[in-house]
Structure formats: structure tokens, C-alpha cells
CSV table of C-alpha atoms and ligand atoms in Angstrom, one decimal:
chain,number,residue,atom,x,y,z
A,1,UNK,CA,-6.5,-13.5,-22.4
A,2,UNK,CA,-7.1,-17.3,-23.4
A,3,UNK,CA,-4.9,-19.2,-19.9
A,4,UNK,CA,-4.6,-16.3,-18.2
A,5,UNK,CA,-5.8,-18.0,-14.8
A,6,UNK,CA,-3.4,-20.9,-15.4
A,7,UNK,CA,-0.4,-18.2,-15.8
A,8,UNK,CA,-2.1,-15.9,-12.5
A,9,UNK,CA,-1.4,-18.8,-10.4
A,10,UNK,CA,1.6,-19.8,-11.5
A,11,UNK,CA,3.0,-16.0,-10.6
A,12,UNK,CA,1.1,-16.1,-7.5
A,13,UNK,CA,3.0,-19.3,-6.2
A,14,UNK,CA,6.4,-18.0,-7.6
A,15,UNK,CA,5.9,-14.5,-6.1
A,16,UNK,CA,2.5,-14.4,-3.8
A,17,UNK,CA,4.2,-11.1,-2.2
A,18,UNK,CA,3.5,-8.9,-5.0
A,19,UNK,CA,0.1,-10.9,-6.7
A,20,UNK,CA,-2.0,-10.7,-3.1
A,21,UNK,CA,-5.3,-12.0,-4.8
A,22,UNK,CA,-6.6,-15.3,-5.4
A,23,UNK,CA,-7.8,-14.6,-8.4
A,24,UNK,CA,-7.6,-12.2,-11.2
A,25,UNK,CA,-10.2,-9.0,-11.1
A,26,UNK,CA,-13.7,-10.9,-12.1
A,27,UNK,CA,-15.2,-9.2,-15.5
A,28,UNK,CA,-18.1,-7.2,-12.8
A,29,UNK,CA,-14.8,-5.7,-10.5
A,30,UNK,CA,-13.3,-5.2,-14.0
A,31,UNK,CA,-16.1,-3.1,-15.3
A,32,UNK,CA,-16.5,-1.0,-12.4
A,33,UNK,CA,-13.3,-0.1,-11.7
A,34,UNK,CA,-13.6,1.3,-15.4
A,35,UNK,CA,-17.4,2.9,-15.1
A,36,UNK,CA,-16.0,6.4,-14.7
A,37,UNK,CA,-13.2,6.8,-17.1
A,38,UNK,CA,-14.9,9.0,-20.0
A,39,UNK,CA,-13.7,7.7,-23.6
A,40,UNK,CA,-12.7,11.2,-24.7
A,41,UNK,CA,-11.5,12.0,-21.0
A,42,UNK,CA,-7.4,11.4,-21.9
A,43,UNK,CA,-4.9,8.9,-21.4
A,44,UNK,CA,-5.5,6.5,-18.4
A,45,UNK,CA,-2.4,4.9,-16.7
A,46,UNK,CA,-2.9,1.7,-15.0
A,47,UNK,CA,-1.0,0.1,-12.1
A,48,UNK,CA,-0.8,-3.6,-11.4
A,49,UNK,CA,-2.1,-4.7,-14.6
A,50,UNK,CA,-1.3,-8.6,-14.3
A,51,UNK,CA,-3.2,-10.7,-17.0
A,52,UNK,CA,-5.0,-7.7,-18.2
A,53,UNK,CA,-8.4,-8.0,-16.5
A,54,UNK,CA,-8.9,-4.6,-15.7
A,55,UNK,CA,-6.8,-3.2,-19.2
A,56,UNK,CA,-9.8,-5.1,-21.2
A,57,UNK,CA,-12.4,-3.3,-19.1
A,58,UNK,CA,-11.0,0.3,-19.8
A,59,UNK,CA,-10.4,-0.8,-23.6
A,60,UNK,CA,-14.3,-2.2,-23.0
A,61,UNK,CA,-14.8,1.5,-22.2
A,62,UNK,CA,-14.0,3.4,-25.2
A,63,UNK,CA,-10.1,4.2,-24.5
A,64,UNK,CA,-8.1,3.2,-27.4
A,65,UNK,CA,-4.9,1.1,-26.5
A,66,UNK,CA,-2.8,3.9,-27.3
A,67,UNK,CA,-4.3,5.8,-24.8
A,68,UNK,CA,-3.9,3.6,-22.3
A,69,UNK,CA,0.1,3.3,-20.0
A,70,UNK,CA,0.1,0.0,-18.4
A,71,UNK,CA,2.2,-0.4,-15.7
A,72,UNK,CA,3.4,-4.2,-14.4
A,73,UNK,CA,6.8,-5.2,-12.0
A,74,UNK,CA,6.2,-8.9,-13.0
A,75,UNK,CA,8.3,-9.9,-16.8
A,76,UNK,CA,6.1,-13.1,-17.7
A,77,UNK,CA,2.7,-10.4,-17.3
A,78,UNK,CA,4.5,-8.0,-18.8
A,79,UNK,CA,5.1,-10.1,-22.0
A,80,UNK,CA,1.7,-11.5,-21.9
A,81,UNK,CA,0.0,-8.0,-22.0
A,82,UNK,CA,2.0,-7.0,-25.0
A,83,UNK,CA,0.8,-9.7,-26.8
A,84,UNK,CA,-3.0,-9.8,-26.0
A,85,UNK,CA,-3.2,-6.0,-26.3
A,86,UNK,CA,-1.6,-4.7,-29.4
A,87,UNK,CA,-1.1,-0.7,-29.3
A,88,UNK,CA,-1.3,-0.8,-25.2
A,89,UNK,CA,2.2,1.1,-24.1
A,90,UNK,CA,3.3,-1.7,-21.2
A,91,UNK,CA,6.0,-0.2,-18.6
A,92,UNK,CA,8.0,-3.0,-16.7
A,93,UNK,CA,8.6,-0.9,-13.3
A,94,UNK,CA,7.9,-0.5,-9.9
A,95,UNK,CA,4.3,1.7,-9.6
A,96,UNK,CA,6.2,3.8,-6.9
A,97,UNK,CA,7.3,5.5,-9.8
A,98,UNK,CA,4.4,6.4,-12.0
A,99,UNK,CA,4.5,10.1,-11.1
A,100,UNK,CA,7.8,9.6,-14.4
A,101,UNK,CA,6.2,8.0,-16.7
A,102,UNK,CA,5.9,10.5,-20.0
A,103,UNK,CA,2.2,10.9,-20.2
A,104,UNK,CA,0.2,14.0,-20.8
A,105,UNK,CA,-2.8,15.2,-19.6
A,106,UNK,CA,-4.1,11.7,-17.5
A,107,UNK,CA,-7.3,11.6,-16.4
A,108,UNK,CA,-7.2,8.7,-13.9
A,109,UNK,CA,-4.5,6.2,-12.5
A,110,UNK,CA,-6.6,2.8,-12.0
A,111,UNK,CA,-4.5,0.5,-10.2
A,112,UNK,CA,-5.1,-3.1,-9.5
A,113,UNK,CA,-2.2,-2.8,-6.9
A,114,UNK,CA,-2.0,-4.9,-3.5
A,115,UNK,CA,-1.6,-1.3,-1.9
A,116,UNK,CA,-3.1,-2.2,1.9
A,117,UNK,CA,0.1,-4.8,2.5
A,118,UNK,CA,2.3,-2.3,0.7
A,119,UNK,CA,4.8,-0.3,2.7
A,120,UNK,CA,3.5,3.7,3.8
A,121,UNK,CA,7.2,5.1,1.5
A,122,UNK,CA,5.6,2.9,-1.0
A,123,UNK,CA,2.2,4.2,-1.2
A,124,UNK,CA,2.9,7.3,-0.5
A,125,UNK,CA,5.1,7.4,-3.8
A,126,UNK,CA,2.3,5.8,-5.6
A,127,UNK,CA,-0.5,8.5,-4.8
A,128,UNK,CA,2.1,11.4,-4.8
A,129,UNK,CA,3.1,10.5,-8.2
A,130,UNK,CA,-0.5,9.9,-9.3
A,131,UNK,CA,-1.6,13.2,-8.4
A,132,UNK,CA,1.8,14.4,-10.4
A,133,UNK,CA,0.0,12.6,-13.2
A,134,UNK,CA,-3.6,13.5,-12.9
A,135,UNK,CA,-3.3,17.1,-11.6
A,136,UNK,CA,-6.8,18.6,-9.3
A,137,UNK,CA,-9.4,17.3,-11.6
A,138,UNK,CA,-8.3,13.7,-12.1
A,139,UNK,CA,-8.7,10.6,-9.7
A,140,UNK,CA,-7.0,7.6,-8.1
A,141,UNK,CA,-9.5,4.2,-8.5
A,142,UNK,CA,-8.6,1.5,-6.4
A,143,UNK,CA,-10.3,-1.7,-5.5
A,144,UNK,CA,-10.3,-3.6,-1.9
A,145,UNK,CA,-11.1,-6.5,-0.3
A,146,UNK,CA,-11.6,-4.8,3.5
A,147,UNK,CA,-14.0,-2.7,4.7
A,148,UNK,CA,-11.7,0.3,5.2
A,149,UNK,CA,-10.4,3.2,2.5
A,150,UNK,CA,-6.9,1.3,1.4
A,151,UNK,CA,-4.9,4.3,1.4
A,152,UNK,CA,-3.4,4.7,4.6
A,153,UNK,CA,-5.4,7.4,6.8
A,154,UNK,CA,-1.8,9.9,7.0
A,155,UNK,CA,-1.5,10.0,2.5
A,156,UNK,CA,-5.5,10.7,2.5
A,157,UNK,CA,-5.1,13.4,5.3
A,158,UNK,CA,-1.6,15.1,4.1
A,159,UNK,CA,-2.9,15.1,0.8
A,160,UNK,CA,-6.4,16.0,1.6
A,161,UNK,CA,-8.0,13.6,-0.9
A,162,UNK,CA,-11.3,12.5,-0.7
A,163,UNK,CA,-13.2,9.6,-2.1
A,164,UNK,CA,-16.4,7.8,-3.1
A,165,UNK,CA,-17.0,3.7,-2.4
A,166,UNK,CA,-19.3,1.9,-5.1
A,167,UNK,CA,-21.0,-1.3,-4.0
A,168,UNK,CA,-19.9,-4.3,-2.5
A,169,UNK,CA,-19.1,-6.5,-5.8
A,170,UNK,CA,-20.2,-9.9,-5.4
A,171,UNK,CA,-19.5,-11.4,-8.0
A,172,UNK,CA,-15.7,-11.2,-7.2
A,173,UNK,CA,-13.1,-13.4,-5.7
A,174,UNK,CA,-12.9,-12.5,-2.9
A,175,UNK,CA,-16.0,-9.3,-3.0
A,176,UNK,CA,-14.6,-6.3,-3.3
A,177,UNK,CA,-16.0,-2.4,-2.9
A,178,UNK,CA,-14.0,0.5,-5.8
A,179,UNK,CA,-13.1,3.9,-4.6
A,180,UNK,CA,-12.4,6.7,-6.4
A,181,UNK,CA,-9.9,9.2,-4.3
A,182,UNK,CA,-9.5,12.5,-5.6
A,183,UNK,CA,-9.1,16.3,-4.5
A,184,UNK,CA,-12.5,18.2,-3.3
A,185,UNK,CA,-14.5,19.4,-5.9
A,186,UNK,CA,-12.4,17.7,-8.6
B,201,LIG,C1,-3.7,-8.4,-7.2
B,201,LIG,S1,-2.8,-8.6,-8.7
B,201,LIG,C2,-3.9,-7.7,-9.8
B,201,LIG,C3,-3.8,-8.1,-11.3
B,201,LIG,C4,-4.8,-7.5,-12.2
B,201,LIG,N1,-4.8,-6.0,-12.2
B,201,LIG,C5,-6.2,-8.0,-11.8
B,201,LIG,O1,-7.0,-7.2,-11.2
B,201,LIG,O2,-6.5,-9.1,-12.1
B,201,LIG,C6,-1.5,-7.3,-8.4
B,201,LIG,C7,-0.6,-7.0,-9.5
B,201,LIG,O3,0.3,-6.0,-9.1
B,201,LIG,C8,1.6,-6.2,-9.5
B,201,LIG,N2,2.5,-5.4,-8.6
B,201,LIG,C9,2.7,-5.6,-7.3
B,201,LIG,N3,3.5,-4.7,-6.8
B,201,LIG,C10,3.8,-3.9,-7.8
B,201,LIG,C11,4.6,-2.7,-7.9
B,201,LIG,N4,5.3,-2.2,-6.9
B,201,LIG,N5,4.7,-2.1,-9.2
B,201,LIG,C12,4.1,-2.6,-10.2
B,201,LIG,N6,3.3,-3.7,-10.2
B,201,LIG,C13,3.2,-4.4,-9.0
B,201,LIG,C14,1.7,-7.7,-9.4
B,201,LIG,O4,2.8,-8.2,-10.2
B,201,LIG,C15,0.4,-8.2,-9.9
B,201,LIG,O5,0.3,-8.4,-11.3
């Protein structure tokens, strides 16, 4: 991940509509947006990956690279990620359609997505096909920089999910709070 600020920027100027941060995930967002995975849990598909931030804190976890289905829109992160994590299975597509990717039995979609400025046909593909993915007992973990839930209110209520908020993280650029959507009693 040696750079990996220098290439961040660089992507956010040429394409600032799909990066939406100022920074890449700090290691303390990384970490807790990775706290709940369970090493023997099952594959984990991530959304969003960029420079890999949040794919070293779910390898930090226990979850082998092979276990972990990286999905990235952006070619130059794309390449990077291949290289700095050998074994990791990198998908260059659009999140909308995660609920396709060939994965068995996943136990969370973690996405380091810009979902609040995304569209509601967007996001509603991206939780519909992470609940495709993750079935009843599995969960959606996204991070945000606001203070409300950043799935639109009509995809939490249509799908009846509901969710738990960690701290405000701090130590991020800008703070940022984790939930953790899923169905009751998952
Ligand atoms: C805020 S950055 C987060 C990068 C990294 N996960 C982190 O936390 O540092 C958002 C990432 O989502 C990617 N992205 C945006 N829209 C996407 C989409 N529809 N499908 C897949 N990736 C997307 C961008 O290319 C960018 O890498």
C-alpha cells in the first residue's frame, strides 16, 4: 500500500464523483468496519475497495485473501489491489451488481461505497443484491460521514432491515460512525 495516498488523490481529481472522501479509510475506520467479521464466518465481499484500506483490515482480521471478493469501478485501483494483495479475487464492476458475483455462503458485504450521494435505483440494487448474497443471518457494514443511517429511509423500510451505529471514529478524515444493517434477529 506504499503511495497509496498519492494515487487516492490523483483518482479523486480525475473522477471526484465516484471517490467522495478526502482521504482514504484511516487504519481506526479500517479496523472497525472489520471488528465483526468472524475469521471462520465465510467469504466476505467488499464494495468500494479503492487503495485497499479496508481489504487490509479484514485480511488484519483473520480472512484469508481467497476468502475475500473485492469489488472496485475504478481500473488504476483495480490494478493496484491486485498487486498489493495476492490471492484477493478483485471484480472491476459497478457494486449495483454484487447480488451476481459467484460467491457462496457470504457472511457480510462491507462497502466503502459513497452510498448517501448515490442514486435510490442504485442503492437499492446494492442492498437488494447484498441480501441476495448474505441471506437472513448475514449483514451490510457501511461507514458515514453524517449523522443519519446512509441507506435511504424507503430500502431500510421495504426491506425491513435494521441496524446498529458504533462510535464516532475520531481519528478519521473526516470522523465517521459504522453501521451494521441487517434483518431482525439475524
Ligand atoms: C470513498 S472511496 C473509499 C475507498 C476505500 N474503500 C477506503 O475506504 O479508503 C469510494 C470508492 O468506491 C468506488 N466506487 C464508487 N462508485 C462505485 C460503484 N458504483 N461500484 C464500484 N465501486 C465504486 C470508487 O472508485 C472509490 O474507490
Amino acid at each position: 500500500m506504499s503511495g497509496d495516498l498519492g494515487l487516492f488523490i490523483t483518482q479523486l481529481l480525475k473522477k471526484p464523483h465516484q471517490v467522495v472522501a478526502l482521504a482514504p479509510s484511516s487504519r481506526a475506520l479500517s479496523a472497525e468496519m472489520a471488528a465483526t467479521l468472524d475469521p471462520a464466518g465465510g467469504p466476505v465481499i467488499e464494495l468500494g475497495a479503492g487503495t485497499g484500506r479496508i481489504t487490509q483490515a479484514i485480511l488484519d482480521r483473520g480472512i484469508p485473501a481467497e476468502m475475500v471478493h473485492s469489488i472496485e469501478m475504478n481500473p488504476v485501483f483495480c490494478e493496484r489491489l491486485r498487486a498489493d494483495f495476492p490471492g484477493l479475487n478483485v471484480y472491476q464492476m459497478s457494486a449495483g451488481d454484487v447480488g451476481e458475483l459467484p460467491v457462496e455462503g457470504a457472511q457480510a458485504v462491507v462497502s466503502g461505497l459513497p452510498l448517501l450521494s448515490m442514486p435510490y435505483d442504485l442503492q437499492n440494487a446494492i442492498l437488494s443484491g447484498t441480501f441476495k448474497q448474505v441471506g437472513a443471518t448475514g449483514s451490510y457494514i457501511q461507514f458515514t460521514y453524517g449523522p443519519k443511517p446512509p441507506v435511504k429511509a424507503e430500502i431500510r423500510a421495504a426491506m425491513g432491515l435494521t441496524w446498529t451505529t458504533s462510535r464516532k471514529i475520531w481519528g478519521n478524515l473526516p470522523p465517521a460512525r459504522v453501521y451494521r444493517f441487517a434483518y431482525p434477529n439475524a
